[in-house]
N, CA, C and O atoms as a Tinker XYZ file with bonds, in Angstrom:
   400  protein
     1  N    257.430000   10.675000  102.062000    73     2
     2  CA   258.790000   10.512000  101.597000    64     1     3
     3  C    259.485000    9.400000  102.381000    63     2     4     5
     4  O    259.230000    9.192000  103.568000    81     3
     5  N    260.340000    8.719000  101.702000    73     3     6
     6  CA   261.023000    7.576000  102.286000    64     5     7
     7  C    261.940000    7.965000  103.443000    63     6     8     9
     8  O    262.111000    7.176000  104.373000    81     7
     9  N    262.526000    9.141000  103.414000    73     7    10
    10  CA   263.513000    9.520000  104.410000    64     9    11
    11  C    262.934000    9.606000  105.807000    63    10    12    13
    12  O    263.666000    9.417000  106.778000    81    11
    13  N    261.642000    9.885000  105.945000    73    11    14
    14  CA   261.044000   10.019000  107.272000    64    13    15
    15  C    261.173000    8.723000  108.066000    63    14    16    17
    16  O    261.498000    8.749000  109.253000    81    15
    17  N    260.920000    7.596000  107.416000    73    15    18
    18  CA   261.030000    6.309000  108.102000    64    17    19
    19  C    262.482000    5.915000  108.329000    63    18    20    21
    20  O    262.821000    5.376000  109.382000    81    19
    21  N    263.339000    6.179000  107.350000    73    19    22
    22  CA   264.731000    5.759000  107.458000    64    21    23
    23  C    265.504000    6.546000  108.515000    63    22    24    25
    24  O    266.380000    5.997000  109.182000    81    23
    25  N    265.183000    7.824000  108.668000    73    23    26
    26  CA   265.957000    8.661000  109.567000    64    25    27
    27  C    265.358000    8.747000  110.966000    63    26    28    29
    28  O    265.949000    9.363000  111.853000    81    27
    29  N    264.198000    8.141000  111.174000    73    27    30
    30  CA   263.552000    8.167000  112.481000    64    29    31
    31  C    264.457000    7.499000  113.530000    63    30    32    33
    32  O    264.910000    6.371000  113.340000    81    31
    33  N    264.703000    8.185000  114.598000    73    31    34
    34  CA   265.478000    7.620000  115.692000    64    33    35
    35  C    266.981000    7.679000  115.513000    63    34    36    37
    36  O    267.712000    7.238000  116.400000    81    35
    37  N    267.472000    8.204000  114.404000    73    35    38
    38  CA   268.914000    8.280000  114.199000    64    37    39
    39  C    269.478000    9.520000  114.869000    63    38    40    41
    40  O    268.764000   10.499000  115.087000    81    39
    41  N    270.744000    9.475000  115.190000    73    39    42
    42  CA   271.451000   10.652000  115.695000    64    41    43
    43  C    271.683000   11.565000  114.503000    63    42    44    45
    44  O    272.483000   11.255000  113.621000    81    43
    45  N    270.980000   12.694000  114.479000    73    43    46
    46  CA   271.045000   13.568000  113.312000    64    45    47
    47  C    272.098000   14.646000  113.462000    63    46    48    49
    48  O    271.800000   15.834000  113.333000    81    47
    49  N    273.315000   14.246000  113.730000    73    47    50
    50  CA   274.444000   15.175000  113.723000    64    49    51
    51  C    274.967000   15.184000  112.298000    63    50    52    53
    52  O    275.835000   14.387000  111.939000    81    51
    53  N    274.430000   16.096000  111.481000    73    51    54
    54  CA   274.737000   16.111000  110.057000    64    53    55
    55  C    276.187000   16.458000  109.761000    63    54    56    57
    56  O    276.674000   16.150000  108.673000    81    55
    57  N    276.888000   17.083000  110.687000    73    55    58
    58  CA   278.262000   17.478000  110.413000    64    57    59
    59  C    279.156000   16.274000  110.126000    63    58    60    61
    60  O    280.053000   16.350000  109.286000    81    59
    61  N    278.916000   15.181000  110.813000    73    59    62
    62  CA   279.763000   14.003000  110.668000    64    61    63
    63  C    278.949000   12.783000  110.268000    63    62    64    65
    64  O    279.233000   11.669000  110.709000    81    63
    65  N    277.947000   12.989000  109.443000    73    63    66
    66  CA   277.047000   11.898000  109.091000    64    65    67
    67  C    277.724000   10.936000  108.131000    63    66    68    69
    68  O    278.506000   11.349000  107.275000    81    67
    69  N    277.428000    9.682000  108.273000    73    67    70
    70  CA   278.044000    8.684000  107.412000    64    69    71
    71  C    277.123000    7.488000  107.283000    63    70    72    73
    72  O    276.369000    7.168000  108.202000    81    71
    73  N    277.188000    6.838000  106.151000    73    71    74
    74  CA   276.385000    5.638000  105.949000    64    73    75
    75  C    276.773000    4.539000  106.936000    63    74    76    77
    76  O    275.967000    3.652000  107.215000    81    75
    77  N    277.989000    4.585000  107.465000    73    75    78
    78  CA   278.428000    3.574000  108.415000    64    77    79
    79  C    277.535000    3.526000  109.646000    63    78    80    81
    80  O    277.424000    2.475000  110.278000    81    79
    81  N    276.902000    4.626000  109.998000    73    79    82
    82  CA   276.030000    4.664000  111.160000    64    81    83
    83  C    274.728000    3.914000  110.918000    63    82    84    85
    84  O    273.976000    3.677000  111.863000    81    83
    85  N    274.448000    3.539000  109.688000    73    83    86
    86  CA   273.202000    2.864000  109.369000    64    85    87
    87  C    273.308000    1.342000  109.388000    63    86    88    89
    88  O    272.309000    0.656000  109.170000    81    87
    89  N    274.480000    0.811000  109.641000    73    87    90
    90  CA   274.668000   -0.631000  109.576000    64    89    91
    91  C    273.671000   -1.389000  110.451000    63    90    92    93
    92  O    273.146000   -2.419000  110.029000    81    91
    93  N    273.404000   -0.904000  111.643000    73    91    94
    94  CA   272.497000   -1.606000  112.546000    64    93    95
    95  C    271.035000   -1.461000  112.133000    63    94    96    97
    96  O    270.177000   -2.163000  112.669000    81    95
    97  N    270.735000   -0.569000  111.197000    73    95    98
    98  CA   269.352000   -0.372000  110.763000    64    97    99
    99  C    268.992000   -1.213000  109.548000    63    98   100   101
   100  O    267.835000   -1.221000  109.129000    81    99
   101  N    269.936000   -1.905000  108.988000    73    99   102
   102  CA   269.750000   -2.778000  107.837000    64   101   103
   103  C    269.041000   -2.061000  106.684000    63   102   104   105
   104  O    268.066000   -2.571000  106.132000    81   103
   105  N    269.528000   -0.908000  106.337000    73   103   106
   106  CA   269.016000   -0.121000  105.220000    64   105   107
   107  C    270.004000   -0.274000  104.079000    63   106   108   109
   108  O    271.216000   -0.192000  104.273000    81   107
   109  N    269.470000   -0.497000  102.889000    73   107   110
   110  CA   270.375000   -0.633000  101.747000    64   109   111
   111  C    271.018000    0.711000  101.427000    63   110   112   113
   112  O    270.468000    1.770000  101.728000    81   111
   113  N    272.169000    0.644000  100.825000    73   111   114
   114  CA   272.870000    1.861000  100.421000    64   113   115
   115  C    272.013000    2.687000   99.476000    63   114   116   117
   116  O    271.962000    3.913000   99.582000    81   115
   117  N    271.342000    2.014000   98.556000    73   115   118
   118  CA   270.509000    2.717000   97.587000    64   117   119
   119  C    269.354000    3.454000   98.270000    63   118   120   121
   120  O    269.069000    4.604000   97.936000    81   119
   121  N    268.684000    2.789000   99.234000    73   119   122
   122  CA   267.589000    3.441000   99.961000    64   121   123
   123  C    268.094000    4.620000  100.777000    63   122   124   125
   124  O    267.435000    5.657000  100.859000    81   123
   125  N    269.268000    4.457000  101.380000    73   123   126
   126  CA   269.834000    5.554000  102.167000    64   125   127
   127  C    270.149000    6.749000  101.265000    63   126   128   129
   128  O    269.873000    7.892000  101.630000    81   127
   129  N    270.719000    6.493000  100.107000    73   127   130
   130  CA   271.071000    7.576000   99.183000    64   129   131
   131  C    269.815000    8.287000   98.697000    63   130   132   133
   132  O    269.790000    9.516000   98.629000    81   131
   133  N    268.775000    7.535000   98.359000    73   131   134
   134  CA   267.515000    8.157000   97.945000    64   133   135
   135  C    266.922000    8.995000   99.070000    63   134   136   137
   136  O    266.391000   10.078000   98.824000    81   135
   137  N    267.009000    8.504000  100.296000    73   135   138
   138  CA   266.515000    9.263000  101.444000    64   137   139
   139  C    267.344000   10.523000  101.649000    63   138   140   141
   140  O    266.803000   11.580000  101.972000    81   139
   141  N    268.638000   10.415000  101.465000    73   139   142
   142  CA   269.518000   11.574000  101.595000    64   141   143
   143  C    269.204000   12.614000  100.513000    63   142   144   145
   144  O    269.188000   13.813000  100.789000    81   143
   145  N    268.959000   12.161000   99.306000    73   143   146
   146  CA   268.557000   13.072000   98.232000    64   145   147
   147  C    267.273000   13.807000   98.615000    63   146   148   149
   148  O    267.189000   15.028000   98.483000    81   147
   149  N    266.268000   13.054000   99.092000    73   147   150
   150  CA   264.999000   13.660000   99.506000    64   149   151
   151  C    265.197000   14.669000  100.634000    63   150   152   153
   152  O    264.588000   15.739000  100.636000    81   151
   153  N    266.049000   14.319000  101.585000    73   151   154
   154  CA   266.298000   15.198000  102.725000    64   153   155
   155  C    266.915000   16.516000  102.273000    63   154   156   157
   156  O    266.511000   17.584000  102.733000    81   155
   157  N    267.877000   16.443000  101.386000    73   155   158
   158  CA   268.527000   17.660000  100.886000    64   157   159
   159  C    267.528000   18.503000  100.101000    63   158   160   161
   160  O    267.536000   19.728000  100.218000    81   159
   161  N    266.675000   17.876000   99.310000    73   159   162
   162  CA   265.662000   18.611000   98.548000    64   161   163
   163  C    264.721000   19.352000   99.489000    63   162   164   165
   164  O    264.364000   20.501000   99.229000    81   163
   165  N    264.319000   18.709000  100.572000    73   163   166
   166  CA   263.452000   19.369000  101.562000    64   165   167
   167  C    264.157000   20.580000  102.147000    63   166   168   169
   168  O    263.554000   21.645000  102.282000    81   167
   169  N    265.427000   20.427000  102.494000    73   167   170
   170  CA   266.172000   21.549000  103.076000    64   169   171
   171  C    266.431000   22.649000  102.040000    63   170   172   173
   172  O    266.493000   23.825000  102.398000    81   171
   173  N    266.580000   22.286000  100.775000    73   171   174
   174  CA   266.691000   23.298000   99.720000    64   173   175
   175  C    265.418000   24.149000   99.669000    63   174   176   177
   176  O    265.484000   25.375000   99.589000    81   175
   177  N    264.273000   23.489000   99.714000    73   175   178
   178  CA   262.998000   24.204000   99.646000    64   177   179
   179  C    262.801000   25.105000  100.863000    63   178   180   181
   180  O    262.336000   26.238000  100.734000    81   179
   181  N    263.153000   24.604000  102.034000    73   179   182
   182  CA   263.046000   25.430000  103.242000    64   181   183
   183  C    263.965000   26.645000  103.148000    63   182   184   185
   184  O    263.588000   27.748000  103.544000    81   183
   185  N    265.152000   26.441000  102.631000    73   183   186
   186  CA   266.110000   27.538000  102.478000    64   185   187
   187  C    265.583000   28.586000  101.491000    63   186   188   189
   188  O    265.699000   29.788000  101.730000    81   187
   189  N    265.008000   28.120000  100.389000    73   187   190
   190  CA   264.449000   29.033000   99.388000    64   189   191
   191  C    263.312000   29.866000   99.968000    63   190   192   193
   192  O    263.083000   30.997000   99.539000    81   191
   193  N    262.601000   29.304000  100.944000    73   191   194
   194  CA   261.495000   30.008000  101.594000    64   193   195
   195  C    261.971000   30.857000  102.773000    63   194   196   197
   196  O    261.168000   31.400000  103.532000    81   195
   197  N    263.291000   30.957000  102.906000    73   195   198
   198  CA   263.902000   31.703000  104.005000    64   197   199
   199  C    263.491000   31.143000  105.374000    63   198   200   201
   200  O    263.283000   31.884000  106.334000    81   199
   201  N    263.381000   29.796000  105.430000    73   199   202
   202  CA   263.044000   29.108000  106.676000    64   201   203
   203  C    264.009000   27.944000  106.907000    63   202   204   205
   204  O    263.571000   26.805000  107.065000    81   203
   205  N    265.301000   28.213000  106.928000    73   203   206
   206  CA   266.254000   27.102000  107.089000    64   205   207
   207  C    266.037000   26.377000  108.407000    63   206   208   209
   208  O    265.769000   26.996000  109.436000    81   207
   209  N    266.156000   25.067000  108.360000    73   207   210
   210  CA   265.949000   24.229000  109.539000    64   209   211
   211  C    267.267000   23.719000  110.101000    63   210   212   213
   212  O    267.354000   23.366000  111.277000    81   211
   213  N    268.294000   23.683000  109.255000    73   211   214
   214  CA   269.617000   23.216000  109.686000    64   213   215
   215  C    270.644000   24.286000  109.342000    63   214   216   217
   216  O    270.384000   25.179000  108.537000    81   215
   217  N    271.805000   24.182000  109.961000    73   215   218
   218  CA   272.868000   25.152000  109.696000    64   217   219
   219  C    273.511000   24.866000  108.335000    63   218   220   221
   220  O    273.347000   23.788000  107.765000    81   219
   221  N    274.239000   25.853000  107.838000    73   219   222
   222  CA   274.954000   25.669000  106.566000    64   221   223
   223  C    275.953000   24.523000  106.656000    63   222   224   225
   224  O    276.111000   23.760000  105.702000    81   223
   225  N    276.626000   24.397000  107.793000    73   223   226
   226  CA   277.611000   23.313000  107.915000    64   225   227
   227  C    276.920000   21.947000  107.955000    63   226   228   229
   228  O    277.470000   20.966000  107.456000    81   227
   229  N    275.732000   21.873000  108.537000    73   227   230
   230  CA   274.976000   20.617000  108.515000    64   229   231
   231  C    274.589000   20.264000  107.077000    63   230   232   233
   232  O    274.728000   19.119000  106.647000    81   231
   233  N    274.102000   21.264000  106.348000    73   231   234
   234  CA   273.722000   21.058000  104.952000    64   233   235
   235  C    274.942000   20.608000  104.143000    63   234   236   237
   236  O    274.860000   19.661000  103.361000    81   235
   237  N    276.059000   21.288000  104.336000    73   235   238
   238  CA   277.285000   20.932000  103.615000    64   237   239
   239  C    277.690000   19.493000  103.906000    63   238   240   241
   240  O    278.144000   18.779000  103.012000    81   239
   241  N    277.525000   19.065000  105.161000    73   239   242
   242  CA   277.852000   17.683000  105.521000    64   241   243
   243  C    276.966000   16.691000  104.792000    63   242   244   245
   244  O    277.450000   15.668000  104.306000    81   243
   245  N    275.669000   16.980000  104.708000    73   243   246
   246  CA   274.752000   16.109000  103.974000    64   245   247
   247  C    275.122000   16.061000  102.493000    63   246   248   249
   248  O    275.167000   14.990000  101.887000    81   247
   249  N    275.383000   17.224000  101.926000    73   247   250
   250  CA   275.688000   17.316000  100.502000    64   249   251
   251  C    276.993000   16.586000  100.164000    63   250   252   253
   252  O    277.062000   15.858000   99.174000    81   251
   253  N    278.010000   16.781000  100.978000    73   251   254
   254  CA   279.292000   16.096000  100.746000    64   253   255
   255  C    279.137000   14.591000  100.854000    63   254   256   257
   256  O    279.743000   13.841000  100.089000    81   255
   257  N    278.320000   14.146000  101.809000    73   255   258
   258  CA   278.069000   12.715000  101.959000    64   257   259
   259  C    277.354000   12.178000  100.726000    63   258   260   261
   260  O    277.668000   11.084000  100.255000    81   259
   261  N    276.404000   12.930000  100.203000    73   259   262
   262  CA   275.696000   12.499000   99.000000    64   261   263
   263  C    276.647000   12.403000   97.812000    63   262   264   265
   264  O    276.576000   11.442000   97.046000    81   263
   265  N    277.521000   13.368000   97.648000    73   263   266
   266  CA   278.503000   13.316000   96.563000    64   265   267
   267  C    279.372000   12.067000   96.694000    63   266   268   269
   268  O    279.600000   11.356000   95.714000    81   267
   269  N    279.852000   11.805000   97.905000    73   267   270
   270  CA   280.708000   10.644000   98.140000    64   269   271
   271  C    279.976000    9.339000   97.822000    63   270   272   273
   272  O    280.525000    8.449000   97.172000    81   271
   273  N    278.727000    9.240000   98.291000    73   271   274
   274  CA   277.965000    7.998000   98.098000    64   273   275
   275  C    277.558000    7.797000   96.641000    63   274   276   277
   276  O    277.579000    6.672000   96.140000    81   275
   277  N    277.189000    8.881000   95.960000    73   275   278
   278  CA   276.837000    8.733000   94.548000    64   277   279
   279  C    278.048000    8.336000   93.718000    63   278   280   281
   280  O    277.904000    7.646000   92.709000    81   279
   281  N    279.222000    8.757000   94.121000    73   279   282
   282  CA   280.440000    8.320000   93.426000    64   281   283
   283  C    280.677000    6.827000   93.649000    63   282   284   285
   284  O    281.128000    6.121000   92.747000    81   283
   285  N    280.370000    6.355000   94.851000    73   283   286
   286  CA   280.559000    4.942000   95.178000    64   285   287
   287  C    279.447000    4.066000   94.588000    63   286   288   289
   288  O    279.669000    2.889000   94.302000    81   287
   289  N    278.262000    4.637000   94.408000    73   287   290
   290  CA   277.102000    3.902000   93.882000    64   289   291
   291  C    276.494000    4.701000   92.722000    63   290   292   293
   292  O    275.409000    5.262000   92.870000    81   291
   293  N    277.172000    4.761000   91.575000    73   291   294
   294  CA   276.721000    5.614000   90.465000    64   293   295
   295  C    275.341000    5.256000   89.943000    63   294   296   297
   296  O    274.692000    6.091000   89.312000    81   295
   297  N    274.881000    4.051000   90.185000    73   295   298
   298  CA   273.541000    3.665000   89.723000    64   297   299
   299  C    272.439000    4.425000   90.461000    63   298   300   301
   300  O    271.287000    4.413000   90.027000    81   299
   301  N    272.773000    5.079000   91.560000    73   299   302
   302  CA   271.774000    5.830000   92.323000    64   301   303
   303  C    271.635000    7.275000   91.857000    63   302   304   305
   304  O    270.715000    7.972000   92.284000    81   303
   305  N    272.523000    7.732000   90.997000    73   303   306
   306  CA   272.451000    9.109000   90.507000    64   305   307
   307  C    271.265000    9.215000   89.554000    63   306   308   309
   308  O    271.118000    8.411000   88.633000    81   307
   309  N    270.421000   10.221000   89.789000    73   307   310
   310  CA   269.278000   10.452000   88.917000    64   309   311
   311  C    269.095000   11.954000   88.721000    63   310   312   313
   312  O    269.727000   12.759000   89.405000    81   311
   313  N    268.234000   12.318000   87.789000    73   311   314
   314  CA   268.065000   13.732000   87.449000    64   313   315
   315  C    267.472000   14.559000   88.585000    63   314   316   317
   316  O    267.589000   15.785000   88.570000    81   315
   317  N    266.846000   13.929000   89.560000    73   315   318
   318  CA   266.282000   14.654000   90.703000    64   317   319
   319  C    267.288000   14.866000   91.831000    63   318   320   321
   320  O    267.002000   15.582000   92.791000    81   319
   321  N    268.441000   14.260000   91.720000    73   319   322
   322  CA   269.435000   14.399000   92.774000    64   321   323
   323  C    269.921000   15.841000   92.867000    63   322   324   325
   324  O    270.149000   16.484000   91.843000    81   323
   325  N    270.079000   16.353000   94.085000    73   323   326
   326  CA   270.611000   17.704000   94.262000    64   325   327
   327  C    271.984000   17.902000   93.618000    63   326   328   329
   328  O    272.353000   19.030000   93.294000    81   327
   329  N    272.731000   16.839000   93.433000    73   327   330
   330  CA   274.050000   16.964000   92.819000    64   329   331
   331  C    273.956000   17.161000   91.307000    63   330   332   333
   332  O    274.954000   17.483000   90.663000    81   331
   333  N    272.771000   16.970000   90.740000    73   331   334
   334  CA   272.587000   17.064000   89.296000    64   333   335
   335  C    271.822000   18.318000   88.876000    63   334   336   337
   336  O    271.489000   18.484000   87.703000    81   335
   337  N    271.548000   19.194000   89.833000    73   335   338
   338  CA   270.750000   20.381000   89.534000    64   337   339
   339  C    271.571000   21.648000   89.698000    63   338   340   341
   340  O    272.514000   21.709000   90.486000    81   339
   341  N    271.185000   22.651000   88.931000    73   339   342
   342  CA   271.735000   23.988000   89.108000    64   341   343
   343  C    270.611000   24.822000   89.691000    63   342   344   345
   344  O    269.542000   24.940000   89.092000    81   343
   345  N    270.848000   25.394000   90.844000    73   343   346
   346  CA   269.815000   26.177000   91.509000    64   345   347
   347  C    269.954000   27.630000   91.077000    63   346   348   349
   348  O    270.999000   28.255000   91.257000    81   347
   349  N    268.888000   28.146000   90.509000    73   347   350
   350  CA   268.922000   29.522000   90.024000    64   349   351
   351  C    267.973000   30.426000   90.801000    63   350   352   353
   352  O    267.807000   31.596000   90.457000    81   351
   353  N    267.354000   29.891000   91.843000    73   351   354
   354  CA   266.449000   30.708000   92.648000    64   353   355
   355  C    267.243000   31.504000   93.670000    63   354   356   357
   356  O    268.119000   30.971000   94.351000    81   355
   357  N    266.924000   32.776000   93.765000    73   355   358
   358  CA   267.589000   33.635000   94.727000    64   357   359
   359  C    266.551000   34.160000   95.702000    63   358   360   361
   360  O    265.396000   34.379000   95.335000    81   359
   361  N    266.957000   34.356000   96.917000    73   359   362
   362  CA   266.049000   34.875000   97.934000    64   361   363
   363  C    265.592000   36.271000   97.549000    63   362   364   365
   364  O    266.411000   37.136000   97.238000    81   363
   365  N    264.301000   36.484000   97.569000    73   363   366
   366  CA   263.742000   37.791000   97.220000    64   365   367
   367  C    264.134000   38.858000   98.238000    63   366   368   369
   368  O    264.146000   40.049000   97.928000    81   367
   369  N    264.455000   38.420000   99.457000    73   367   370
   370  CA   264.749000   39.368000  100.524000    64   369   371
   371  C    266.154000   39.966000  100.425000    63   370   372   373
   372  O    266.482000   40.900000  101.157000    81   371
   373  N    266.985000   39.433000   99.522000    73   371   374
   374  CA   268.333000   39.966000   99.382000    64   373   375
   375  C    268.307000   41.307000   98.678000    63   374   376   377
   376  O    267.519000   41.526000   97.758000    81   375
   377  N    269.160000   42.183000   99.109000    73   375   378
   378  CA   269.268000   43.501000   98.486000    64   377   379
   379  C    269.947000   43.361000   97.125000    63   378   380   381
   380  O    270.961000   42.677000   96.988000    81   379
   381  N    269.371000   44.019000   96.127000    73   379   382
   382  CA   269.960000   43.987000   94.797000    64   381   383
   383  C    271.048000   45.044000   94.697000    63   382   384   385
   384  O    270.862000   46.189000   95.107000    81   383
   385  N    272.183000   44.643000   94.147000    73   383   386
   386  CA   273.329000   45.526000   94.027000    64   385   387
   387  C    273.736000   45.569000   92.567000    63   386   388   389
   388  O    273.841000   44.529000   91.917000    81   387
   389  N    273.964000   46.754000   92.052000    73   387   390
   390  CA   274.458000   46.864000   90.682000    64   389   391
   391  C    275.962000   47.120000   90.721000    63   390   392   393
   392  O    276.463000   47.887000   91.543000    81   391
   393  N    276.654000   46.465000   89.820000    73   391   394
   394  CA   278.100000   46.614000   89.714000    64   393   395
   395  C    278.410000   47.454000   88.493000    63   394   396   397
   396  O    278.033000   47.100000   87.376000    81   395
   397  N    279.083000   48.546000   88.701000    73   395   398
   398  CA   279.409000   49.451000   87.588000    64   397   399
   399  C    280.843000   49.280000   87.151000    63   398   400
   400  O    281.292000   49.958000   86.228000    81   399
């Protein structure tokens, strides 16, 4: 995946992540957005497997950044983007509750 090379060596404080931090790495906005999409997809899969690697607030920071960047660069929005999917998978470990 492209994100492994792009994010290597970066300060991964996802709470306040911004494309502005990439200026010195000379990465195009489009490549960064694609890497961000891939990163979120990986974390979605880990979460579905009940093996989260980052906190919810870190995930929210990544997701909000992706929404902001896709709005600024609409040509990067694609059907695989996490912002374009509806997730219907639920953790099997959750207790089922019936509402009467």
